[in-house]
Coordinates of C-alpha atoms in Angstrom, one line a residue:
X152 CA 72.1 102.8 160.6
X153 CA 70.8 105.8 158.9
X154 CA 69.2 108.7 160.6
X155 CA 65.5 108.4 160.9
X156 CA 64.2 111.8 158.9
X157 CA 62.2 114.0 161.2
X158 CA 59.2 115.1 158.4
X159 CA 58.8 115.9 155.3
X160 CA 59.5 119.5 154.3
X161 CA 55.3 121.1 153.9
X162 CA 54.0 122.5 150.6
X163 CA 53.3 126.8 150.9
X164 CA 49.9 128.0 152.3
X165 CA 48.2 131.1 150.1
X166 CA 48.7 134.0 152.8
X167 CA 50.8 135.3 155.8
X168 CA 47.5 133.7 158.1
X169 CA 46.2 130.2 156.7
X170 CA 43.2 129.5 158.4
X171 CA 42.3 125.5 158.8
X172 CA 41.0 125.4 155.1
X173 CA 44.0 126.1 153.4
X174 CA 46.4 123.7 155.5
X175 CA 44.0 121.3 154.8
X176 CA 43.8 121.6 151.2
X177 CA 47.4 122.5 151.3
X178 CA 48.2 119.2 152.7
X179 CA 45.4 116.9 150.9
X180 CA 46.4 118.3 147.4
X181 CA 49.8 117.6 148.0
X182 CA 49.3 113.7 148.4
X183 CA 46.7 113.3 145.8
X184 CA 49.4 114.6 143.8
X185 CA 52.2 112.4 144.8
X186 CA 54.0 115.6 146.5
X187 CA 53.9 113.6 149.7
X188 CA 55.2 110.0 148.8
X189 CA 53.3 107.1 150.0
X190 CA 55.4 105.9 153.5
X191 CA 57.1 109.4 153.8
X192 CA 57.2 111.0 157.7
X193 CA 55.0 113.8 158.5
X194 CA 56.1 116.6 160.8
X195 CA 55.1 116.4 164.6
X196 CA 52.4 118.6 164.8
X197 CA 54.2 121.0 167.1
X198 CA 57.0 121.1 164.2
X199 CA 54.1 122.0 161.3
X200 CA 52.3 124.3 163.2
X201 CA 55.8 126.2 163.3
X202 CA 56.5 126.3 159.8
X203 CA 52.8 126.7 158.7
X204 CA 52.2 130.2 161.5
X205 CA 49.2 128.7 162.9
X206 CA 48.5 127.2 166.6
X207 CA 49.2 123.5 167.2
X208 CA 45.6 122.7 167.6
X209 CA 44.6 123.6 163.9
X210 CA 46.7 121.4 163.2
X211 CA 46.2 118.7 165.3
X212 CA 42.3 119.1 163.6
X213 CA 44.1 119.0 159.7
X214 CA 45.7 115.6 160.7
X215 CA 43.1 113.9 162.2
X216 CA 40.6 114.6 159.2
X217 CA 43.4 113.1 156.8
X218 CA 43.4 110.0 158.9
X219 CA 39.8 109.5 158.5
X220 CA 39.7 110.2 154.9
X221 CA 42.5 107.6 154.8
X222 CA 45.6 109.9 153.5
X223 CA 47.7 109.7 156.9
X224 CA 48.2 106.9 159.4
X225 CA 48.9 107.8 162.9
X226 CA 50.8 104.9 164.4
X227 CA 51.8 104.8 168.5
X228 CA 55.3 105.8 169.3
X229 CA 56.7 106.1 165.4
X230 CA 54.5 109.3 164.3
X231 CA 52.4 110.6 161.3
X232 CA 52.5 109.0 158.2
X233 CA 51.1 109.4 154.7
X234 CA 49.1 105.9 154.0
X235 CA 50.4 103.7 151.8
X236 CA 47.7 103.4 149.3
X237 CA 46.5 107.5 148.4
X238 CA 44.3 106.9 145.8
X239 CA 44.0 110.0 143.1
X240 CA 40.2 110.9 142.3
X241 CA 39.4 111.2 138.4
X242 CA 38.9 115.3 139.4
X243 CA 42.6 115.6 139.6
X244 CA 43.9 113.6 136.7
X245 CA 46.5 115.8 134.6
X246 CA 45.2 118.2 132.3
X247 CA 47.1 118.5 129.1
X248 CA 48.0 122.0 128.3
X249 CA 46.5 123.5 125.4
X250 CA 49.0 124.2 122.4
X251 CA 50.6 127.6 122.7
X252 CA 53.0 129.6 120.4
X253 CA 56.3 128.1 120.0
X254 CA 59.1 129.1 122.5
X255 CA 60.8 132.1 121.4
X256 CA 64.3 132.2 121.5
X257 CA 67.8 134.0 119.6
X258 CA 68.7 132.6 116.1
X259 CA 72.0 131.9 117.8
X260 CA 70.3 129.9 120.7
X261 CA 68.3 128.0 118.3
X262 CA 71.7 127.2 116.3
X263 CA 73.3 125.9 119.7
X264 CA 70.4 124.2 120.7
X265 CA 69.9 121.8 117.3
X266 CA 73.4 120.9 117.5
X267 CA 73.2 117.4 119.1
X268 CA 76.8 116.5 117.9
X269 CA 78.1 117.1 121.8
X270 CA 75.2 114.4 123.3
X271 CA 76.6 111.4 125.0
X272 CA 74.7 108.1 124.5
X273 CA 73.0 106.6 127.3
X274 CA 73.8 103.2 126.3
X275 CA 77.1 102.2 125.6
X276 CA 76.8 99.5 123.2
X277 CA 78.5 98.3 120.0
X278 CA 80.6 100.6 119.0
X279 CA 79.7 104.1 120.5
X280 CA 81.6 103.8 124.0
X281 CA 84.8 105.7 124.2
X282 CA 84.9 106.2 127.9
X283 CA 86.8 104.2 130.6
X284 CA 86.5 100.8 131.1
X285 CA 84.7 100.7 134.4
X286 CA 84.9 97.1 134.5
X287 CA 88.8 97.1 135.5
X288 CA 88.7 100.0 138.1
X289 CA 89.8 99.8 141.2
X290 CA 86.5 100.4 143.1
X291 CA 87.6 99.4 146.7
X292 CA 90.6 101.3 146.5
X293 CA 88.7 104.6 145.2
X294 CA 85.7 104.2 148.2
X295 CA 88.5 104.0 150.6
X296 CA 90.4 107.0 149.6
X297 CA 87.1 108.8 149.1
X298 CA 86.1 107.9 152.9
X299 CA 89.1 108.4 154.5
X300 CA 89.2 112.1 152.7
X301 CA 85.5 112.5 154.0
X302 CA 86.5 111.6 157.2
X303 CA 89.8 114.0 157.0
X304 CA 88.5 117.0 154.8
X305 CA 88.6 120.4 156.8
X306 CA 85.6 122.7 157.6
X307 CA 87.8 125.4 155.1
X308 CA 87.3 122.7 152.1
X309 CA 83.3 122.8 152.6
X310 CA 83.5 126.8 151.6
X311 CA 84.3 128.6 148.1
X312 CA 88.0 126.9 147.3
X313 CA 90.2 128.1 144.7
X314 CA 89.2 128.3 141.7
X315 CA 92.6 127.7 140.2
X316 CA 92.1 123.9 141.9
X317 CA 93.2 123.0 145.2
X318 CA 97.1 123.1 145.6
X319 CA 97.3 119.4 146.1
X320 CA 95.5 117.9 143.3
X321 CA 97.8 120.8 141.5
X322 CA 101.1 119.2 142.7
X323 CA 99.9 115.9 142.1
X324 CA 99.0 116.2 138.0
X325 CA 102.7 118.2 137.8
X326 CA 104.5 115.4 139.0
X327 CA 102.4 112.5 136.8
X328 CA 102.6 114.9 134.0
X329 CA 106.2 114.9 134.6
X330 CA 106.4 110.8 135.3
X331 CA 104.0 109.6 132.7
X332 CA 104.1 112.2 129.7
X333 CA 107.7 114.1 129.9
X334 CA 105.6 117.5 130.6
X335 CA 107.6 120.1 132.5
X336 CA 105.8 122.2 134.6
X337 CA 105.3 123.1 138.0
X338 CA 102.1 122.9 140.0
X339 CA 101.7 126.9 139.6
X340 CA 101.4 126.1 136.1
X341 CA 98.3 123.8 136.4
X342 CA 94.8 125.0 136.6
X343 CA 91.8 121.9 137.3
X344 CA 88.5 122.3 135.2
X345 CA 85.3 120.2 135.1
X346 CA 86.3 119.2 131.6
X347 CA 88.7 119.9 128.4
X348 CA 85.7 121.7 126.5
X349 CA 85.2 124.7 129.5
X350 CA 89.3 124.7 129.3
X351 CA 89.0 125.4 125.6
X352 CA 86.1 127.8 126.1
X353 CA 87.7 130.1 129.1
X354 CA 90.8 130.0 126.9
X355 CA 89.3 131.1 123.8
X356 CA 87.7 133.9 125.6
X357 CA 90.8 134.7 127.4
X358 CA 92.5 134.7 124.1
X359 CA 90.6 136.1 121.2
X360 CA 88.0 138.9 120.6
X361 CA 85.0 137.5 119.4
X362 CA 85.5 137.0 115.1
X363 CA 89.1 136.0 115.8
X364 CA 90.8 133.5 113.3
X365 CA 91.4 129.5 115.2
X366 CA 92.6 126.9 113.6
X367 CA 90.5 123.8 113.7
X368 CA 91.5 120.2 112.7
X369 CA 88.9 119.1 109.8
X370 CA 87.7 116.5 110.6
X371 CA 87.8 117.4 114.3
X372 CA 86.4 116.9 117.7
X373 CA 83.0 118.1 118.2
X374 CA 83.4 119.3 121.7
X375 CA 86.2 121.6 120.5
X376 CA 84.3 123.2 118.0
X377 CA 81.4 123.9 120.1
X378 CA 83.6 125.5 123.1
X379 CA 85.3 127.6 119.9
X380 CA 82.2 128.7 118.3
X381 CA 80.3 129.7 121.7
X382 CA 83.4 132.0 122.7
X383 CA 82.8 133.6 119.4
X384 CA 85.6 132.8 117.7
X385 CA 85.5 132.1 114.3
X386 CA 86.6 128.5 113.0
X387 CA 88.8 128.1 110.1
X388 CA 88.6 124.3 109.2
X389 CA 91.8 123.0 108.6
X390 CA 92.3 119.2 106.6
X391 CA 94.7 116.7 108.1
X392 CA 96.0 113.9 105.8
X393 CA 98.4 111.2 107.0
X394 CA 100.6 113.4 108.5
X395 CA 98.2 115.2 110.5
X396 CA 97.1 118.9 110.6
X397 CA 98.3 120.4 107.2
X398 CA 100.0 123.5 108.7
X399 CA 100.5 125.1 105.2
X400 CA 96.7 125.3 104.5
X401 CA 96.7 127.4 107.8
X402 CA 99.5 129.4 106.3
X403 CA 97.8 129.8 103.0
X404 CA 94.1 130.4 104.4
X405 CA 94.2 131.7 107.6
X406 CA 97.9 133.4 108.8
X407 CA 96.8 135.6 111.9
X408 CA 94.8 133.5 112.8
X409 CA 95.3 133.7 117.3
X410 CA 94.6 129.9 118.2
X411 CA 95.4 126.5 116.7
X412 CA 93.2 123.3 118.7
X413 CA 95.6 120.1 117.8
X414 CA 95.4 116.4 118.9
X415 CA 99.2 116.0 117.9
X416 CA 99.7 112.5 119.5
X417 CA 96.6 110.7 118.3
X418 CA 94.5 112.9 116.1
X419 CA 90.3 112.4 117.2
X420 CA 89.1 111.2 115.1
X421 CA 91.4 109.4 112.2
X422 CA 94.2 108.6 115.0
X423 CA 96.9 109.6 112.4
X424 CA 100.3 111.7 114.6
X425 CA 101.5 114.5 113.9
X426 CA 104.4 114.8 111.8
X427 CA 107.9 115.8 113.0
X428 CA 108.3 118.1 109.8
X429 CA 104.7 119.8 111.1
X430 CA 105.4 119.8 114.7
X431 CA 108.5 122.2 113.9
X432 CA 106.2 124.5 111.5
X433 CA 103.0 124.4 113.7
X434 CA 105.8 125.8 116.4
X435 CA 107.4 128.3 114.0
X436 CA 103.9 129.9 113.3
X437 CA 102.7 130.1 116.9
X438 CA 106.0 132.1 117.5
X439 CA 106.6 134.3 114.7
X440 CA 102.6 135.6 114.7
X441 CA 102.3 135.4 118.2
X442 CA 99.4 132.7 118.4
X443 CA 98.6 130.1 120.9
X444 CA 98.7 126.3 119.9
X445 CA 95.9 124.6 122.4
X446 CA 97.0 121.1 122.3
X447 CA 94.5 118.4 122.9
X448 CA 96.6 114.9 124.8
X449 CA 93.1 113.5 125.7
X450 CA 94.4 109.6 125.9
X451 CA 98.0 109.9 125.5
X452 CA 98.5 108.0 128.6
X453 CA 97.1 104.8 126.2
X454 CA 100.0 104.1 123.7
X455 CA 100.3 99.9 122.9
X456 CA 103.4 99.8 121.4
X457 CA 107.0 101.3 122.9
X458 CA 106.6 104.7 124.9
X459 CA 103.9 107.0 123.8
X460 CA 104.4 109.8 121.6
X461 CA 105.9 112.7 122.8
X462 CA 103.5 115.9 123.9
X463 CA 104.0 119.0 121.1
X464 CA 104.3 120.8 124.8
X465 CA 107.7 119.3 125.6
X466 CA 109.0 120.5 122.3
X467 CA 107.9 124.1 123.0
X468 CA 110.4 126.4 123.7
X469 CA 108.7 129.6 123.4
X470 CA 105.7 129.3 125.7
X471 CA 103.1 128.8 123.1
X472 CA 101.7 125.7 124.0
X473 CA 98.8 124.9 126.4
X474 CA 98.1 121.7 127.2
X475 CA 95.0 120.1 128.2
X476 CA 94.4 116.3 129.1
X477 CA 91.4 114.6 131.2
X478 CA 91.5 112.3 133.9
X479 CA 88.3 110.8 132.6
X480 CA 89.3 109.2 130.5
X481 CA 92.1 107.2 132.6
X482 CA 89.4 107.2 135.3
X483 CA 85.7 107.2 134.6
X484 CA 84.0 110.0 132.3
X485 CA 81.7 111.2 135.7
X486 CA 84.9 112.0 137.7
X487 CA 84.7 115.8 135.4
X488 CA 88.1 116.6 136.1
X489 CA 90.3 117.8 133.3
X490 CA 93.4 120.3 133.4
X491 CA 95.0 122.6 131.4
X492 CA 99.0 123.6 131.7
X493 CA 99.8 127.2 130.6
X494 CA 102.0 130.4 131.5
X495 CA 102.1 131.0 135.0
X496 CA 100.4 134.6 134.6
X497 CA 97.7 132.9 132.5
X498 CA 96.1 130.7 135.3
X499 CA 95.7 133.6 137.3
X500 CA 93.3 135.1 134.5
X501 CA 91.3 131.7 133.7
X502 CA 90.9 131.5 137.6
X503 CA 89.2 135.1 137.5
X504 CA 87.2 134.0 134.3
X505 CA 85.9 131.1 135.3
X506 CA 84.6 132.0 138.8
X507 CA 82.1 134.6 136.6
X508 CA 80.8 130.8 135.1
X509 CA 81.2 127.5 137.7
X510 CA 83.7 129.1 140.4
X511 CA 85.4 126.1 141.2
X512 CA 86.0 122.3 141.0
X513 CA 84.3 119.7 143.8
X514 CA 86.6 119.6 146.4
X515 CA 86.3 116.3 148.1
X516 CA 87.0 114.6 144.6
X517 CA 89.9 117.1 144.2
X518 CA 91.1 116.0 147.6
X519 CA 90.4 112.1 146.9
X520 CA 92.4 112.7 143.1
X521 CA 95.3 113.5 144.6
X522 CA 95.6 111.3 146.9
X523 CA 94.8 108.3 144.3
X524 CA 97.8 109.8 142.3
X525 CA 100.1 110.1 145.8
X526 CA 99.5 106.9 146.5
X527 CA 100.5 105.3 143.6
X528 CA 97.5 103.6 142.9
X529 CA 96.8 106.3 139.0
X530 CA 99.8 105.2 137.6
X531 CA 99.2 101.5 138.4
X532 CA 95.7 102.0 137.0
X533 CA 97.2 103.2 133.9
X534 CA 99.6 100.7 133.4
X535 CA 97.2 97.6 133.7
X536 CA 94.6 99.9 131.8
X537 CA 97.9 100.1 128.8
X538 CA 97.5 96.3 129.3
X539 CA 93.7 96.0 128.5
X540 CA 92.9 98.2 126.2
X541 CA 96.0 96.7 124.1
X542 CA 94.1 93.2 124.4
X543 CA 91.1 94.4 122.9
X544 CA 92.1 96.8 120.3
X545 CA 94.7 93.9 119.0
X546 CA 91.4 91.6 119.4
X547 CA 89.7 94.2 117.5
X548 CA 91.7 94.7 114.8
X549 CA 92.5 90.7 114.7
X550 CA 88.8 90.1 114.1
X551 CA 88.4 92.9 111.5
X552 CA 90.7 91.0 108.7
X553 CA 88.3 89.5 107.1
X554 CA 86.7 92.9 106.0
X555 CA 90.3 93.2 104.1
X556 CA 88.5 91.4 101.2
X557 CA 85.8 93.6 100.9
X558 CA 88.5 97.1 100.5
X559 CA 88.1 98.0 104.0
X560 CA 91.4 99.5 106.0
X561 CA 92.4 100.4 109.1
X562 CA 95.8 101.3 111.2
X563 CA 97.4 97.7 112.0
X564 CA 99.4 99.7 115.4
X565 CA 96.9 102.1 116.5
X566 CA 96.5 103.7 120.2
X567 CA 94.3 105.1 122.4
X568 CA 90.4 103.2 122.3
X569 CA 88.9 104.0 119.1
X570 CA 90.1 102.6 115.7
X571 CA 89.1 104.5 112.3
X572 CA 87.7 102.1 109.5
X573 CA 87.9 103.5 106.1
X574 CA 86.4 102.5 102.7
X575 CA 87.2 104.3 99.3
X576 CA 83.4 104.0 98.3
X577 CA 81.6 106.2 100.5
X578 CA 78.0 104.6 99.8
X579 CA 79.7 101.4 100.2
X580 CA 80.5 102.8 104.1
X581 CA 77.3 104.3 104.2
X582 CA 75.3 101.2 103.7
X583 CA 77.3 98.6 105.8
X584 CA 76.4 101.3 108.4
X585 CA 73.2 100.8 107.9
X586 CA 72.7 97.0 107.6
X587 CA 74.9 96.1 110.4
X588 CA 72.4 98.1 112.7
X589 CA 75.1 99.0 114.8
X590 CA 76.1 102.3 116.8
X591 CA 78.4 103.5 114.7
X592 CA 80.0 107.4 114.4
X593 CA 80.5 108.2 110.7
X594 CA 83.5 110.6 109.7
X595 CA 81.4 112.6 107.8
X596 CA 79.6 113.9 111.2
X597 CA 83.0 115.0 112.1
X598 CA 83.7 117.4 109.1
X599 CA 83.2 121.0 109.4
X600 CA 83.7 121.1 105.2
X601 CA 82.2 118.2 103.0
X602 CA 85.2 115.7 102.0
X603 CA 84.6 112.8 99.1
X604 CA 85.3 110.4 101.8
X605 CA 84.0 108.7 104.5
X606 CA 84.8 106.3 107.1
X607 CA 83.1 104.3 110.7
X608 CA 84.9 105.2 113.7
X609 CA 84.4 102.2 116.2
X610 CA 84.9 103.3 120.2
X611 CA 85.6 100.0 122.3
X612 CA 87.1 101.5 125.2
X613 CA 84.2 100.7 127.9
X614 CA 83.2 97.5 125.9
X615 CA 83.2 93.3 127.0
X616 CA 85.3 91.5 124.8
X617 CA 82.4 89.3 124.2
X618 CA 80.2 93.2 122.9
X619 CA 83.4 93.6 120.6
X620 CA 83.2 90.4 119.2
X621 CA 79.4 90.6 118.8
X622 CA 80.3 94.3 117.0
X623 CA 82.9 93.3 114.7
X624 CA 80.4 89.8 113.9
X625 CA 77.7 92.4 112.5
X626 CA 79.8 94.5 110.9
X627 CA 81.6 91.2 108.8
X628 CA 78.1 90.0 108.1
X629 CA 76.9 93.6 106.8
X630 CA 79.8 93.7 104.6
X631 CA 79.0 90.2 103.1
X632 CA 75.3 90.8 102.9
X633 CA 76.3 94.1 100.9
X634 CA 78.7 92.3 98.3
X635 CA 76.8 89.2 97.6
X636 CA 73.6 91.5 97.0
X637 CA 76.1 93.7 94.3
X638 CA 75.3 90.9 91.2
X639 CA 71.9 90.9 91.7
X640 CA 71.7 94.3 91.7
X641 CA 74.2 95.2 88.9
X642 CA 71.8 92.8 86.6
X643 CA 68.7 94.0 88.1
X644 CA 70.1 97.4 86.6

């Protein structure tokens, strides 16, 4: 049973010596105004007279005028209590403010604050939901882990912890990293962050003075660019085609630059690889100008067909890859933790750089992480997740064949839990868009530089079958509606 609270904590008095009017009105005010919650405990008198400086007596007065005016209820045995019906006079209705001048803040906050391209939706419906299926976790397993590491966690783990990430949630993402994606690294290599964007953003810092040259994937994820542009680094927009991230653009365009951000496995958002011909020259710059590749494996874990593709990190062999990966997205997305492997002397400098910002990572979810992964329950997450998301992305792509007759495309053998859909008439995308109503990310919004082209990303990772079905249903119909409408319109012209 849960401990019984022992009163409400008191609103301030004006003063170092309230006298009996301002508890009073101290106290009143705060229950007209809903301060003091209907049902909620008061102090003991003893206990308010304490925090309030004044003798229990005046106290013992303050409460029994709010009983007769109806605010508390004293009952025998159980204490005071505010009544359950506080009824707010007309005098103490809210008062709008009156206009004032707008806020005043930098040009650059304004910039940062207008960009809504990082905003998660609160919904997750048709097709906006990238995140984890929820539905498939392993919920009993997680609370008993969490409990037992609750019950187990030391008094040291309640203080400031390191802010490198505790050593055995460290351990434990060397050795799956090893298992599941071929990365070799040791657990002194590994540094836990809340998520891949403040890994992008210490490293960036860490990395480049502010102006610096990075490479950024056009179109790209969002999240990166943001991290990139608030370390002050300047983004040069790269294009990637069907082979990925067009390395000789970078060459051309921007040589020095000090970072490259990649999605090599499954690029975010067109889900195209990387090239082995671009693998070896994105390599061969990092190491002849002495640049960083920051290399993004955010679902590589999620590959449907044959083993998934190989991390640009294990083909490294000059140290110029840092990889970065999230466990939310293997998990759920409100685990926030992420990782980052780099040089052994680098994690040492993030550490000190990110305790000026967050200090460190929850421990007790640290603590519970690792012991998920120990256990073996992760990697037999992952593998049934494998199994689920490749049921509904071949569902997915299954229903979509009828929208082959209207000039639509898409990858047949994608991975990971969004598919791109592309159209060569970019009004054409732009209006099925619109008609189907649906929640739909457009690969325009992506672009850093306007492209004639344009596409509909569709997320189904955390949908139902039956939301996918209902998805792909108004996006056939839009299409139809759109082409049996052309005639008319090409004669109304």
């Amino acid at each position: 049973m849960p401990r019984q609270s022992r009163g409400a904590l008191l609103p301030p008095v004006p003063g170092s010596h309230p006298r009996r009017t301002d508890v009073y009105l101290a106290l009143r005010n705060a229950m007209l105004q809903g301060l003091l919650a209907p049902g909620e405990r008061m102090p003991s008198s003893r206990k308010a007279a304490t925090d309030y400086g004044v003798s229990r007596g005046l106290v013992e007065e303050v409460y029994s005028q709010l009983v007769e005016e109806g605010l508390l209820e004293r009952i025998l045995g159980r204490g005071t209590f505010i009544a359950g019906q506080v009824a707010k006079p007309a005098g103490l209705a809210r008062v709008e403010k009156a206009p004032g001048r707008e806020l005043s803040v930098s040009a650059r906050g304004a910039a940062l604050a207008g960009n809504l391209t990082c905003r998660v939706p609160h919904e997750f419906k048709p097709f906006n939901s990238g995140v984890a299926d929820t539905a498939e976790f392993p919920w009993k397993i997680w609370q008993r882990i969490q409990a037992r590491t609750a019950r187990e966690v030391r008094r040291a783990d309640m203080n400031f912890t390191d802010p490198r990430g505790l050593p055995a949630l460290r351990s434990s993402l060397a050795h799956h990293l090893a298992q599941l994606r071929g990365v070799r690294c040791t657990a002194e290599q590994v540094i836990v962050f809340n998520s891949v964007q403040q890994a992008l953003y210490l490293l960036a810092l860490l990395l480049t003075n502010p102006g610096d040259a990075v490479w950024m994937e056009d179109p790209g994820y969002p999240g990166a660019r943001a991290a990139l542009a608030l370390a002050g680094a300047a983004v040069a927009p790269i294009p990637v085609d069907r082979e990925g991230l067009q390395v000789e653009v970078g060459l051309r365009h921007a040589p020095t630059a000090r970072l490259a951000y990649v999605t090599p496995s499954h690029q975010f958002p067109t889900g195209v690889a990387l090239s082995m011909a671009r693998r070896v020259a994105l390599l061969d710059w990092a190491e002849k100008h002495d640049a960083w590749i920051m290399e993004d494996d955010f679902d590589g874990e999620f590959g449907y067909v044959g083993q998934p593709a190989t991390p640009l990190h294990s083909l490294d062999r000059h140290d110029r890859v840092l990889y970065l990966g999230t466990l939310s997205k293997s998990m759920f997305v409100s685990l926030r933790l992420a990782f980052a492997v780099v040089p052994e002397a680098m994690v040492e400098q993030l550490a000190n750089i990110r305790t000026q910002l967050d200090t460190f990572s929850a421990p007790l979810t640290q603590l519970a992480m690792s012991r998920f992964m120990d256990e073996g329950h992760f990697s037999t997450h992952v593998r049934h997740m494998r199994g689920v998301y490749a049921e509904k992305c071949a569902f997915l792509t299954e229903s979509l064949a009828p929208l082959a007759d209207y000039g639509w495309t898409w990858e047949k053998n994608t991975v990971g839990v969004q598919i791109m859909l592309s159209h060569p008439d970019t009004e054409e995308v732009q209006r099925t868009a619109k008609a189907s109503g649906l929640a739909l990310h457009m690969l325009h919004t992506y672009r850093h530089q306007p492209a004639n082209d344009d596409g509909l990303l569709l997320r189904f990772g955390g949908l139902s079958m039956a939301a996918i079905r209902s998805g792909v249903e108004r996006l056939i119909s839009a299409a139809q509606g759109i082409h049996q409408r052309a005639p008319h319109a090409a004669l109304t012209d």
